[in-house]
C-alpha positions in Angstrom: -0.2 0.1 -0.1 1.3 3.3 -1.3 2.7 5.6 2.1 2.9 2.8 4.6 6.3 1.9 6.4 8.6 -0.7 4.3 11.4 -2.7 5.5 13.3 -1.2 2.2 12.6 2.6 3.0 11.5 3.4 5.9 8.7 5.8 4.6 5.1 6.0 6.2 2.9 8.7 4.6 6.0 10.2 2.5 7.7 11.1 5.8 11.2 9.2 6.0 12.3 7.6 9.0 15.3 5.8 10.6 15.2 2.3 11.0 15.8 2.6 14.5 12.4 4.3 14.8 10.6 1.6 16.9 8.3 -0.9 15.8 5.3 0.5 17.8 5.4 3.6 16.1 5.7 2.1 13.0 2.3 0.1 13.9 0.9 3.2 15.2 1.9 5.5 12.5 0.6 2.7 9.4 -2.5 2.3 10.7 -3.4 6.2 10.8 -2.1 6.4 7.4 -4.7 3.9 6.1 -7.5 6.0 7.9 -6.0 8.6 6.8 -5.6 7.5 3.0 -9.3 6.0 2.9 -10.3 9.6 3.5 -8.3 11.3 1.0 -7.5 14.0 3.7 -4.4 15.3 4.8 -4.0 14.5 8.3 -4.2 18.3 9.1 -7.7 17.8 7.7 -8.7 14.6 9.5 -7.5 15.3 13.0 -7.4 19.3 13.1 -5.2 21.1 15.4 -8.3 21.7 18.0 -8.5 17.8 18.7 -4.9 17.5 19.0 -4.8 20.6 21.8 -7.8 19.1 23.1 -5.5 16.0 23.8 -2.6 18.5 25.2 -5.1 20.0 27.5 -6.6 17.1 28.7 -3.6 15.0 29.6 -1.9 18.1 31.1 -5.4 18.5 33.4 -5.7 15.1 34.4 -7.2 15.3 38.3 -5.7 12.0 39.1 -2.5 12.8 38.0 -2.1 16.0 39.5 -2.4 14.6 43.0 0.3 12.0 42.2 3.5 11.5 43.1 4.9 11.5 39.6 3.5 15.1 39.1 4.0 16.6 42.6 5.9 19.5 41.8 5.7 22.3 39.7 8.8 21.8 37.5 6.9 18.2 36.6 3.9 19.2 36.1 5.3 21.8 33.8 7.9 19.1 31.9 5.0 17.1 31.5 3.0 19.3 29.7 6.2 20.4 27.4 6.6 16.4 26.5 2.6 16.6 25.9 3.2 19.2 23.6 5.8 18.0 21.6 4.0 14.3 21.5 0.7 15.9 20.3 2.4 18.2 17.6 1.5 16.9 14.5 -1.4 14.1 14.2 1.0 11.6 12.0 3.1 11.2 15.1 0.5 9.5 17.0 1.3 10.1 20.3 5.1 9.7 20.2 8.2 12.2 20.4 11.0 11.3 17.8 14.4 13.2 19.4 16.7 13.6 16.4 19.8 13.1 18.5 18.4 11.3 21.5 18.3 12.4 25.2 20.1 15.5 24.8 18.1 16.8 22.1 14.9 16.2 23.4 15.7 17.6 27.1 17.2 20.4 24.9 13.8 21.0 23.1 11.8 20.7 27.1 14.4 23.1 28.3 15.7 21.1 30.9 18.9 19.2 31.9 19.4 15.7 30.3 19.8 14.2 34.1 16.2 15.7 35.0 14.6 14.7 32.1 16.1 10.9 32.5 14.9 10.5 36.1 11.5 11.9 35.0 10.9 9.6 32.2 11.8 6.6 34.2 9.4 7.9 37.2 6.7 8.1 34.4 7.3 4.8 33.0 7.3 3.2 36.2 3.6 4.7 36.6 0.6 1.9 36.6 -1.0 2.4 33.6 2.4 4.0 32.3 2.1 7.5 31.5 4.9 7.5 29.2 6.7 4.4 27.1 10.2 4.8 26.5 12.0 3.3 23.4 16.1 2.8 23.5 18.4 1.7 20.7 21.2 -0.7 20.4 24.2 -0.2 23.1 27.3 1.9 22.1 29.8 1.9 24.2 27.6 0.3 27.2 24.8 3.0 26.5 21.2 2.5 25.0 20.1 5.9 23.5 16.9 7.1 23.5 15.2 7.4 20.2 11.7 7.7 21.3 9.1 8.7 23.9 5.5 7.9 23.5 2.2 8.9 25.6 0.0 6.0 25.1 -2.8 8.1 26.0 -2.0 10.2 23.4 -1.6 7.5 20.9 -5.1 6.0 21.9 -6.9 9.5 21.4 -5.2 10.4 17.9 -6.3 6.9 16.3 -9.7 7.0 17.7 -10.6 10.7 16.6 -9.2 9.8 12.9 -11.4 6.7 12.9 -14.8 8.6 14.5 -13.8 11.9 12.1 -13.5 9.5 8.7 -16.9 8.2 9.4 -19.8 9.7 7.9 -23.1 10.3 9.8 -25.8 8.1 8.5 -28.5 10.6 9.2 -26.9 14.0 8.1 -24.2 13.2 5.7 -21.2 14.7 7.4 -18.3 13.9 9.2 -18.5 14.5 13.5 -17.7 18.3 13.9 -13.9 18.8 15.1 -15.1 21.0 17.9 -17.2 18.3 19.3 -14.6 15.7 18.8 -12.1 18.0 20.7 -14.1 18.5 23.3 -14.7 14.9 23.7 -10.8 14.1 23.8 -10.0 16.6 26.4 -12.6 14.6 28.7 -11.1 11.4 27.9 -7.4 12.4 28.0 -8.4 14.1 31.7 -9.9 10.3 32.6 -6.8 8.6 30.7 -9.5 6.5 28.5 -9.6 5.4 25.0 -12.4 6.7 22.7 -15.6 5.3 23.1 -17.5 4.0 19.9 -19.8 7.2 19.2 -20.2 7.7 15.5 -23.3 10.1 15.5 -23.4 13.7 16.7 -26.1 13.2 19.3 -24.4 10.0 21.4 -21.2 12.1 21.2 -22.5 15.0 22.7 -24.3 12.9 25.5 -20.9 11.4 26.0 -19.3 14.3 26.7 -21.5 15.0 29.3 -21.5 12.1 31.1 -17.7 12.4 30.7 -17.7 16.2 32.8 -19.8 14.5 35.3 -16.9 11.5 35.8 -14.2 14.1 36.1 -16.4 16.1 38.9 -16.5 12.7 41.2 -13.2 12.0 40.4 -12.2 16.0 41.8 -11.3 17.6 38.6 -13.2 20.6 37.1 -14.7 19.6 33.4 -13.3 21.9 30.5 -14.9 24.4 28.7 -17.1 22.9 25.9 -15.8 24.6 22.4 -19.2 23.7 20.4 -22.3 24.2 22.6 -24.7 22.3 20.2 -27.7 23.8 22.3 -28.8 19.9 22.8 -30.1 18.9 26.1 -31.3 15.4 26.8 
């Protein structure tokens, strides 16, 4: 299939990646590309920036994370927010950060010393469920270089958003509005949850209200909606 990763060229969707890129990224990126190619839309048209911002905001505001040890300090919360921003910069990244030259490069992009970043990544990697997945390359001189960091919740929600945005509502012949999807993914990210299988406007609208109620029950504050549909149950 055109544009997917091939062992001989390392290309997904026209972007060339080093062969050291993790197989997990290759699989998720290839899945995104299959969905995108079926719609004939660009990545940004399929999953617009409003949706990516919703995922990033939700990951940074998760009520459970704010009270947990991995994010108890302002420095940790700021670093986490910057990492999530990097992971959601483009939908075709599917929740991954691929630094150009390992830990030092990523630390510079995030504005912290490499040792600080390394320590926090190790802490976040050990949470349950994992806040991050860290991928290292082959050891050289006893050191395994950092090749990628994944925010699994972001990966799940980018793929979910792409899948439901690729569907056309049988009732009105339209794809789900990106701002409605953005409202959903922000709340889902706050709860660390994957997306529900709602592919119509009314069902997703109701789900957004239900997710807000769950966030309140967990001690968080539901975000303001981007799209007011005017519907009431």
